XYZ file of C-alpha atoms in Angstrom:
508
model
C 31.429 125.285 41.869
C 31.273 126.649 45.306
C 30.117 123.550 46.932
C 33.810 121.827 45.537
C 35.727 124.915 46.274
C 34.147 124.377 50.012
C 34.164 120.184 50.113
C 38.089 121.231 48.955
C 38.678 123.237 52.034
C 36.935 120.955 54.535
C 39.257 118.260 53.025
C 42.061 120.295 53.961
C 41.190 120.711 57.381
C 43.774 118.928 59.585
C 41.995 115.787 61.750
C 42.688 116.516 65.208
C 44.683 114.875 66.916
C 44.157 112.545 69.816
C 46.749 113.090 73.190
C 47.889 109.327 72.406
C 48.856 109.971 68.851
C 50.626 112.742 70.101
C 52.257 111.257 72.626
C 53.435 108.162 70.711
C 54.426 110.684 67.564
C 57.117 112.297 70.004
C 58.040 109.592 72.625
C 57.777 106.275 69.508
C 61.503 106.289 69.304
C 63.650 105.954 72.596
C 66.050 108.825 73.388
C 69.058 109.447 75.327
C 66.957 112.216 77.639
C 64.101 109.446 77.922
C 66.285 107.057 78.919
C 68.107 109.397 81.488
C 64.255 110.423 83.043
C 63.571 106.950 83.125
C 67.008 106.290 85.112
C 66.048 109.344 87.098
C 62.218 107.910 88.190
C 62.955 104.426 88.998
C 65.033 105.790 91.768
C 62.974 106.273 94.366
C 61.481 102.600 95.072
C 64.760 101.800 96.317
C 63.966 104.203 99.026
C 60.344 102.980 99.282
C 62.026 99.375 99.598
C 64.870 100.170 102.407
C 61.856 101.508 104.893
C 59.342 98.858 104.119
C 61.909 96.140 104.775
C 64.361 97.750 107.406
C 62.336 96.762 110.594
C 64.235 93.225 109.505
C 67.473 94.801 111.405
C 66.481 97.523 113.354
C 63.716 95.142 115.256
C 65.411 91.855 114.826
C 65.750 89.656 117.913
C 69.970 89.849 119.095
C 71.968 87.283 120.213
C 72.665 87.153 123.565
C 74.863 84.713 125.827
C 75.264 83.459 129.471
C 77.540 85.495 131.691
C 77.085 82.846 134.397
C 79.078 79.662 133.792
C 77.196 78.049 136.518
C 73.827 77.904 135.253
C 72.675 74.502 133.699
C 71.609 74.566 130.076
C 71.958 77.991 129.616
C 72.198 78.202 126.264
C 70.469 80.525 122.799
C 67.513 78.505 122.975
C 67.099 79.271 126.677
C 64.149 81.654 127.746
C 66.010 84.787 128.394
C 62.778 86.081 130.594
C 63.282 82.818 133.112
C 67.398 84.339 133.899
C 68.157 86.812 136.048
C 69.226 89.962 134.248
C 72.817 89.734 135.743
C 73.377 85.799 134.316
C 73.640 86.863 130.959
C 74.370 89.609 128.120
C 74.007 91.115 124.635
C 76.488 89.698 122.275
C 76.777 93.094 120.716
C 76.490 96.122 121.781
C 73.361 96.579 123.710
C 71.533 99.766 121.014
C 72.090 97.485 118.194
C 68.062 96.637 117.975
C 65.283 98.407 119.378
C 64.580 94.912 121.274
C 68.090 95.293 123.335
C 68.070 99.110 123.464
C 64.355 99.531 125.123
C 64.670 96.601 126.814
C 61.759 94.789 125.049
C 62.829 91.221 125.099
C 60.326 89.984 127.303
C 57.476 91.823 125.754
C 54.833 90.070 124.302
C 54.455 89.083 120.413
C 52.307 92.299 119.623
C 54.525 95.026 121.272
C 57.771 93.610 119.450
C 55.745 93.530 116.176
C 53.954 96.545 116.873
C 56.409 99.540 114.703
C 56.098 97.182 111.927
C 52.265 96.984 112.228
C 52.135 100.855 112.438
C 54.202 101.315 109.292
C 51.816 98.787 107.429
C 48.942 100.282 108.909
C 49.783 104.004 107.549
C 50.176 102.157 103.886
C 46.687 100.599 104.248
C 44.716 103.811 105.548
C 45.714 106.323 103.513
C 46.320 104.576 100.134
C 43.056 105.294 98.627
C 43.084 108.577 99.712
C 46.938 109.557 98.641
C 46.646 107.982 95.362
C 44.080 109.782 93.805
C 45.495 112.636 94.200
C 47.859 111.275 91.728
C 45.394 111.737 89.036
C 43.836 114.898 90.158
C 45.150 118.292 91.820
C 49.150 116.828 92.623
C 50.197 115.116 89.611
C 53.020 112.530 89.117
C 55.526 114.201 90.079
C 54.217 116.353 92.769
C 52.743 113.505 94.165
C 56.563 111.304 94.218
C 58.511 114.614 95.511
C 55.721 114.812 98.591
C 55.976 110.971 99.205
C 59.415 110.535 99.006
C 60.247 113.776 101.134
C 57.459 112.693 103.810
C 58.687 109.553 103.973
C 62.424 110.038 104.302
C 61.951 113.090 106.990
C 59.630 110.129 108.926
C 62.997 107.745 108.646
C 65.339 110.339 109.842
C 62.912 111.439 112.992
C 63.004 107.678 113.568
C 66.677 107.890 114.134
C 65.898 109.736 117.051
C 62.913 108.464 118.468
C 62.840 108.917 122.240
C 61.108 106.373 122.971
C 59.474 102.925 121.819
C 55.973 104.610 121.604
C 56.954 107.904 119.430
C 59.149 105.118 117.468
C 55.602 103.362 116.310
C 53.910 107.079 115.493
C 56.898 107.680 113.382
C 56.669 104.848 111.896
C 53.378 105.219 110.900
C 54.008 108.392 109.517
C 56.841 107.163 107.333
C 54.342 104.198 106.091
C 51.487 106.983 105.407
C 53.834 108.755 102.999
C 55.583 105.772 101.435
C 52.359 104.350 100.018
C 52.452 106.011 96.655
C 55.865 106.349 95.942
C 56.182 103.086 94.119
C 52.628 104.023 92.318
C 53.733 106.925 90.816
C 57.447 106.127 90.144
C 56.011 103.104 87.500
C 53.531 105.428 86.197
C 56.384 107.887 85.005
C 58.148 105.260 83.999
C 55.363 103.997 81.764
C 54.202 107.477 80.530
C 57.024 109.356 79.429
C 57.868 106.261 76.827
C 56.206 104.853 73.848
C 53.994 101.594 74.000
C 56.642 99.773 72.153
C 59.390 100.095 75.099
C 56.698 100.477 78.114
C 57.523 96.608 79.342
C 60.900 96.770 79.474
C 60.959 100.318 81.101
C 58.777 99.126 83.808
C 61.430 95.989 84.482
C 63.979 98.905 85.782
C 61.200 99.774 88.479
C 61.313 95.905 89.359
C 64.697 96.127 89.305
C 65.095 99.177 91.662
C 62.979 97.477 93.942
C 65.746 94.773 94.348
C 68.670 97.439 94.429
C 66.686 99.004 97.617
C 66.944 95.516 99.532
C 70.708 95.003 98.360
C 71.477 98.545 99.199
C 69.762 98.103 102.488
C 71.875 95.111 103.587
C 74.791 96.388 102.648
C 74.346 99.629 104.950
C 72.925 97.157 107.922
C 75.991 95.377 107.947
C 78.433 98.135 107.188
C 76.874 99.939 110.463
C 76.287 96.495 112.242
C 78.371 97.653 115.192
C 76.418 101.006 115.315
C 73.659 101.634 117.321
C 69.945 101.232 114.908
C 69.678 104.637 114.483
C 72.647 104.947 112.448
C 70.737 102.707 110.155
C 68.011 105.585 109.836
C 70.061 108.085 108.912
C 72.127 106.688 106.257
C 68.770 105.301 104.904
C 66.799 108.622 105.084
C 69.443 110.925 104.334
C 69.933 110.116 100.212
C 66.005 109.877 100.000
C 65.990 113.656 101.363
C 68.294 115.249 99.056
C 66.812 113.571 96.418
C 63.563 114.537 97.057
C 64.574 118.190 96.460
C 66.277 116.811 93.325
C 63.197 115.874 91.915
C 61.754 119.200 91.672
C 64.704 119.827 89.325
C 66.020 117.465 87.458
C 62.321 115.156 86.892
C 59.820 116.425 84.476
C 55.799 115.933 84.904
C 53.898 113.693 82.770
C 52.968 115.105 79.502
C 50.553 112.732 79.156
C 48.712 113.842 82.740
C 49.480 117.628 81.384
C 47.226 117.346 78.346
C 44.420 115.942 80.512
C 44.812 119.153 82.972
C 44.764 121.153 80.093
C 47.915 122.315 80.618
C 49.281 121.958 77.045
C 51.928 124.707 76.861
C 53.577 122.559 79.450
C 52.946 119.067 78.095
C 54.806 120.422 75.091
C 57.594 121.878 77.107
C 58.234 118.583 78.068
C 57.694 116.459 74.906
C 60.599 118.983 73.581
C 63.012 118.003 75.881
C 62.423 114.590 76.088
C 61.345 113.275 72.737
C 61.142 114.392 68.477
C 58.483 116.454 67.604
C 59.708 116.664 64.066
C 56.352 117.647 62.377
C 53.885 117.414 65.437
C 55.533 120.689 66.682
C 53.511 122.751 64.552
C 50.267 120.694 65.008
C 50.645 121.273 68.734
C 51.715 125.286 68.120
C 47.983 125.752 66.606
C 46.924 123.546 69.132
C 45.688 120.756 66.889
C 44.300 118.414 68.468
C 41.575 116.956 70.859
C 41.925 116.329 74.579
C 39.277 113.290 76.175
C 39.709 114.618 79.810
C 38.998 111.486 81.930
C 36.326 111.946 85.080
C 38.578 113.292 88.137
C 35.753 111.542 90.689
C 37.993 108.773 92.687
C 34.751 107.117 93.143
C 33.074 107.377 90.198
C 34.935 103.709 89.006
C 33.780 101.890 91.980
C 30.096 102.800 91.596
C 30.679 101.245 87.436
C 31.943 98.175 89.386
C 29.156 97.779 91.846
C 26.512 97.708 89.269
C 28.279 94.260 87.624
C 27.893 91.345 89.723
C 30.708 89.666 87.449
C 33.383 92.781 87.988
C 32.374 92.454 91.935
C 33.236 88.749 91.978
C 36.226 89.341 89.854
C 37.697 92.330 92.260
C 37.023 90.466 95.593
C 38.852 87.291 94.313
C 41.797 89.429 92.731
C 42.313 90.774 96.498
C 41.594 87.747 98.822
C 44.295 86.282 95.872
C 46.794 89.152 96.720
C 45.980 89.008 100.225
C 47.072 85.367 100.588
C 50.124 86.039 98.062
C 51.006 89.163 100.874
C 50.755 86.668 103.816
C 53.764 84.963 102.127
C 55.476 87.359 100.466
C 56.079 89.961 103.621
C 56.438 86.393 105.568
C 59.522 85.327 103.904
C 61.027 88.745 103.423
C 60.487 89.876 106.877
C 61.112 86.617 108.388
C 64.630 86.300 106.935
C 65.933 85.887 110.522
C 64.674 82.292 111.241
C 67.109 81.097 108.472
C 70.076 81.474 110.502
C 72.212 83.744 112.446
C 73.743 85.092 109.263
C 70.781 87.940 108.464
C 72.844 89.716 105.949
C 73.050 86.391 103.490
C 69.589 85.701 103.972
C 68.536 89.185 102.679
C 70.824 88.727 100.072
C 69.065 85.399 99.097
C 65.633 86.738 99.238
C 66.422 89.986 96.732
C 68.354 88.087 94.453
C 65.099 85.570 94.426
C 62.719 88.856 93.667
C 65.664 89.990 91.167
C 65.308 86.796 89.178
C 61.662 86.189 89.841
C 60.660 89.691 87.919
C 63.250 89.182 84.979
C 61.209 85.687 84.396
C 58.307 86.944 84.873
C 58.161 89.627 82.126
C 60.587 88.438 79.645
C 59.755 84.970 79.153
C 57.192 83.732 81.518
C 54.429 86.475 81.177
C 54.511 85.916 77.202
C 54.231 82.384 77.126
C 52.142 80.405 80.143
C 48.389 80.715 81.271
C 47.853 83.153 84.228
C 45.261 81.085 85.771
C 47.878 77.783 85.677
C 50.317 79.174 86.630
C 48.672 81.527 90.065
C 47.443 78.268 91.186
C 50.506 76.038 90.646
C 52.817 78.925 91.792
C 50.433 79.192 94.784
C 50.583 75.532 95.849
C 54.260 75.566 95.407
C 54.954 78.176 97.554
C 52.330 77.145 100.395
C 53.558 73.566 100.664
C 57.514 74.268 100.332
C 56.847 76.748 103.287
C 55.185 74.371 105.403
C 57.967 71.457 104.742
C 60.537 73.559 104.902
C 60.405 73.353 108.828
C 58.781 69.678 109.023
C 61.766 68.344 107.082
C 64.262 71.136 107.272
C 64.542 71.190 110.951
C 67.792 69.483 111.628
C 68.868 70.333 108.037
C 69.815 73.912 107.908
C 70.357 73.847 104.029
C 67.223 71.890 102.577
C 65.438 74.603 105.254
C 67.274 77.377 103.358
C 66.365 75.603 99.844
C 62.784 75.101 100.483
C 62.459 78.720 101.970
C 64.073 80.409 99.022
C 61.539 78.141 97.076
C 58.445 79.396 98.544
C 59.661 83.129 98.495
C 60.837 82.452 94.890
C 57.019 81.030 94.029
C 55.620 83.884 95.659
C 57.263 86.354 94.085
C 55.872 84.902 90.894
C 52.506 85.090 91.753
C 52.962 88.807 93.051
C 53.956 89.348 89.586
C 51.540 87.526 87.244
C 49.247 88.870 89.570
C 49.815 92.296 88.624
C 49.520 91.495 85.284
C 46.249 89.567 85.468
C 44.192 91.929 87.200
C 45.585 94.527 84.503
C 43.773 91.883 82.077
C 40.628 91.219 83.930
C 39.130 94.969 83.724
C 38.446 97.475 81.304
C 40.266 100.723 81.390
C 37.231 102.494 82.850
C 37.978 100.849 85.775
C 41.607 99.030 85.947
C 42.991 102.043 88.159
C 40.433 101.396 90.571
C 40.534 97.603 90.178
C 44.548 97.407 90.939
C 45.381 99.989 93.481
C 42.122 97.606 95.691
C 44.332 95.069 94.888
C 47.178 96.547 95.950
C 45.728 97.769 99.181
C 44.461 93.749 99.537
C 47.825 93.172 100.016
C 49.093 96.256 102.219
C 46.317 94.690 104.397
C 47.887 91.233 104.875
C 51.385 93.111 105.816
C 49.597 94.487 108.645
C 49.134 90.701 110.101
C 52.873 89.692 109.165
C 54.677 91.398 111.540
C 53.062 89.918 114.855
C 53.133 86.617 113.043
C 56.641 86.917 112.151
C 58.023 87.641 115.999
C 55.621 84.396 117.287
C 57.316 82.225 114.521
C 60.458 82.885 116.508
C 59.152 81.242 119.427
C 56.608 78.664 117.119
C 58.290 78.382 113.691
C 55.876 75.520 112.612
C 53.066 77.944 113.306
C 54.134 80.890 111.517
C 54.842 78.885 108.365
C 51.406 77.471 108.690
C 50.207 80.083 108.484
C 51.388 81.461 105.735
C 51.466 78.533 103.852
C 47.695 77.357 104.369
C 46.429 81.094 103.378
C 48.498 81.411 100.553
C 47.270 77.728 98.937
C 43.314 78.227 99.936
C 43.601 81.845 98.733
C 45.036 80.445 94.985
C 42.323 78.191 94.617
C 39.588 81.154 94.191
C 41.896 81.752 90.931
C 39.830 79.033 89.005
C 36.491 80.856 89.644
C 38.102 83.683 87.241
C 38.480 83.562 83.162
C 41.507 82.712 81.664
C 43.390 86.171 80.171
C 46.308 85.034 77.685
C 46.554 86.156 74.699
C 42.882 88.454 74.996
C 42.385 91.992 73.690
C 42.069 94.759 76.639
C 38.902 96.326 77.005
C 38.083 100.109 77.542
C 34.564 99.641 78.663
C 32.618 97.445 80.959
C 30.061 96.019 77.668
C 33.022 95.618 75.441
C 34.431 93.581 78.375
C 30.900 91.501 78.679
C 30.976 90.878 74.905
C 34.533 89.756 74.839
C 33.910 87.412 77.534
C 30.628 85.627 75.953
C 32.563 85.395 72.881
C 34.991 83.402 74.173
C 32.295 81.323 76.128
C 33.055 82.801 79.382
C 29.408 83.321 80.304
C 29.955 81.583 83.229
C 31.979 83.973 84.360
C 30.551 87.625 84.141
């Protein structure tokens, strides 16, 4: 009789529960205040954009035109270095680039290109170190307010750069703090919702991204008879006060609570943002079980380095985003060779990323082979970039078409990209997996810059360029399994079994 009186009360002692069943319990059904957080965290990206993309005004090449009737063929395709200084002038006024104002006309290709470079090269050096701390002492949110605040204070100080050489060190201060600001604004996004609405809360990220190149070219030509600097501050200024607005007004993770034990908090949260209903009182007697995950950034890469297949498969994934970078930062920072109109073209090229992104995860992602559609994507883009000067050149709108194309293609691939590597490794190790990725392609932005101001000079060389790396790079896709439709993984062996069960031996 005692044994059932006990079985009875071990029967009636609540399961614990896991932080995901929590989590899904309270943030399964979409609320106003998640939908206003969500609003709140997709924000800053279209800072993030407006910095990464700005050097396309403030370091553009300006018009100029012959004071001196008297010279023969004296004209915009002239070399301004071969006239004398008083033979001809700015067509606006002479601080409206940092090219006119510093007098760098006649500098070479890699001094023009060079604050670009420096803002690249801050994303690339500290991005492994920065993001980690997203998942360890900072947090989310911490983590956002310090990037965003860094890298806005960097933008204003460039506003009033003394000189062309404190220009590039700001520059590459404002690229160090930028680099997870992006990161951490889609990881908010994706943990303070339910699995069910996590895709299309992510698309507003994609979206913002687009509103920060809009909103960019709408300031640029709003101030176009400014001096640069006035381009800085209206740019920097919003991402300041917001900055201090997110230490207000955005809430932390719950998700990233629980795993810091922090669960009074993590509950503070998952009140104000979602229905506890019944798992309030499970949480109050602290009912449930926490799986804290290993805080060692380089823990991950040491799983990777014992599997030769997850070594192949990460190298491939980033010489794949490094050729899909050379293109991508090609077109977008390259708008200028389309025409005299810069404003348009910008407009062009986010309305391409705009539409790119809503076909990519609403119909595209759902529907079509990654492997396909990398390559064909790839191909696409390369060759269209490559004709579009061969048979574009005295044909300013099939240029512009086949341009758009090869951005548009692009785009695509930096996309299904994304969602590939995702795919490819377990959750042991995706983190690691995509931010190398990620940093694959911060590296190729490093190169675009210097290429982009020789392409002025040598267009046919510049879209070579791009357009050679970005096909040879997609062909290393077919070397890699085929990820449609395929269960994730959460461990490297599951991964292995999956892979021989679907006779992809060959492949691991």
């Amino acid at each position: 009789m005692a044994e059932t009186i006990s079985s009875t009360e071990d029967d009636a002692t609540p399961t614990p529960m896991s932080v995901e069943e929590v989590i899904e319990g309270s943030l399964g059904k979409m609320t106003w205040n998640q939908i206003l957080q969500a609003v709140f965290a997709c924000i800053p990206p279209i800072f993030d954009n407006q910095q990464t993309l700005i050097s396309v005004f403030t370091d553009a090449q300006p018009a100029w035109y012959c004071t001196n009737t008297n010279i023969l063929n004296c004209n915009s395709y002239s070399n301004i270095c071969s006239l004398p200084r008083a033979d001809w002038n700015w067509v606006a006024n002479k601080n409206r680039t940092i090219i006119s104002d510093w007098d760098l006309e006649c500098a070479s290709s890699f001094i023009k290109g060079l604050p670009a470079t420096c803002y690249f090269v801050g994303c690339l050096l500290t991005g492994f170190l920065v993001a980690s701390l997203g998942d360890t002492s900072l947090g989310r949110k911490n983590l956002l307010l310090f990037s965003c605040l860094t890298m806005s204070l960097a933008a204003l100080a460039s506003g009033f750069a003394p000189s062309f050489w404190w220009y590039c060190v700001l520059r590459f201060i404002c690229g160090a703090g930028r680099v997870s600001i992006t990161i951490s604004s889609f990881v908010l996004l994706s943990e303070k919702v339910g699995k069910r609405w996590r895709g299309q809360i992510v698309l507003l990220g994609f979206i913002s991204l687009t509103l920060g190149i809009l909103s960019l070219t709408g300031i640029a030509y709003f101030t176009r008879t400014s001096s640069w600097r006035a381009l800085y501050i209206w740019t920097s200024t919003p991402g300041i006060l917001y900055s201090v607005m997110i230490h207000f007004c955005l809430f932390e993770s719950p998700r990233w609570l629980f795993l810091q034990g922090r669960q009074n908090e993590a509950v503070s949260v998952l009140k104000r943002i979602g229905t506890l209903s019944h798992l309030s009182s499970v949480l109050a007697r602290n009912m449930f079980k926490i799986e804290q995950s290993n805080v060692n950034p380089f823990s991950s890469m040491r799983v990777i380095a014992k599997k030769r297949w997850a070594i192949q498969r990460l190298l491939v994934t980033m010489v794949l985003s490094f050729g899909v970078g050379m293109m991508y930062f090609g077109m977008f920072l390259g708008v200028g060779s389309l025409g005299p109109n810069i404003y348009l073209s910008s407009i062009y090229n986010s309305l391409i990323f705009l539409v790119s992104s809503l076909l990519s995860y609403l119909f595209w992602i759902q529907r079509v082979n990654r492997r396909s559609s990398i390559l064909g994507f790839c191909t696409v883009s390369g060759a269209t970039g490559i004709v579009s000067i061969i048979a574009g050149h005295d044909q300013k709108g099939i240029r512009v078409g086949l341009e758009l194309t090869a951005l548009f293609c692009a785009c695509m691939v930096f996309n299904i990209l994304f969602i590939y590597t995702v795919e490819l490794f377990p959750t042991c190790v995706r983190n690691t997996a995509v931010s190398l990725s990620r940093q694959a392609l911060l590296f190729a932005s490093v190169f675009v810059p210097v290429l982009v101001v020789i392409g002025r000079r040598n267009e046919l060389f510049g879209h070579t360029v791009f357009g050679v790396t970005i096909i040879v790079c997609g062909l290393l896709v077919l070397s890699l399994p085929e990820t449609r439709g395929k269960v994730l993984c959460d461990t490297m062996e599951e991964q292995e079994v999956t892979a021989k069960d679907c006779g992809l031996c060959g492949c691991i």
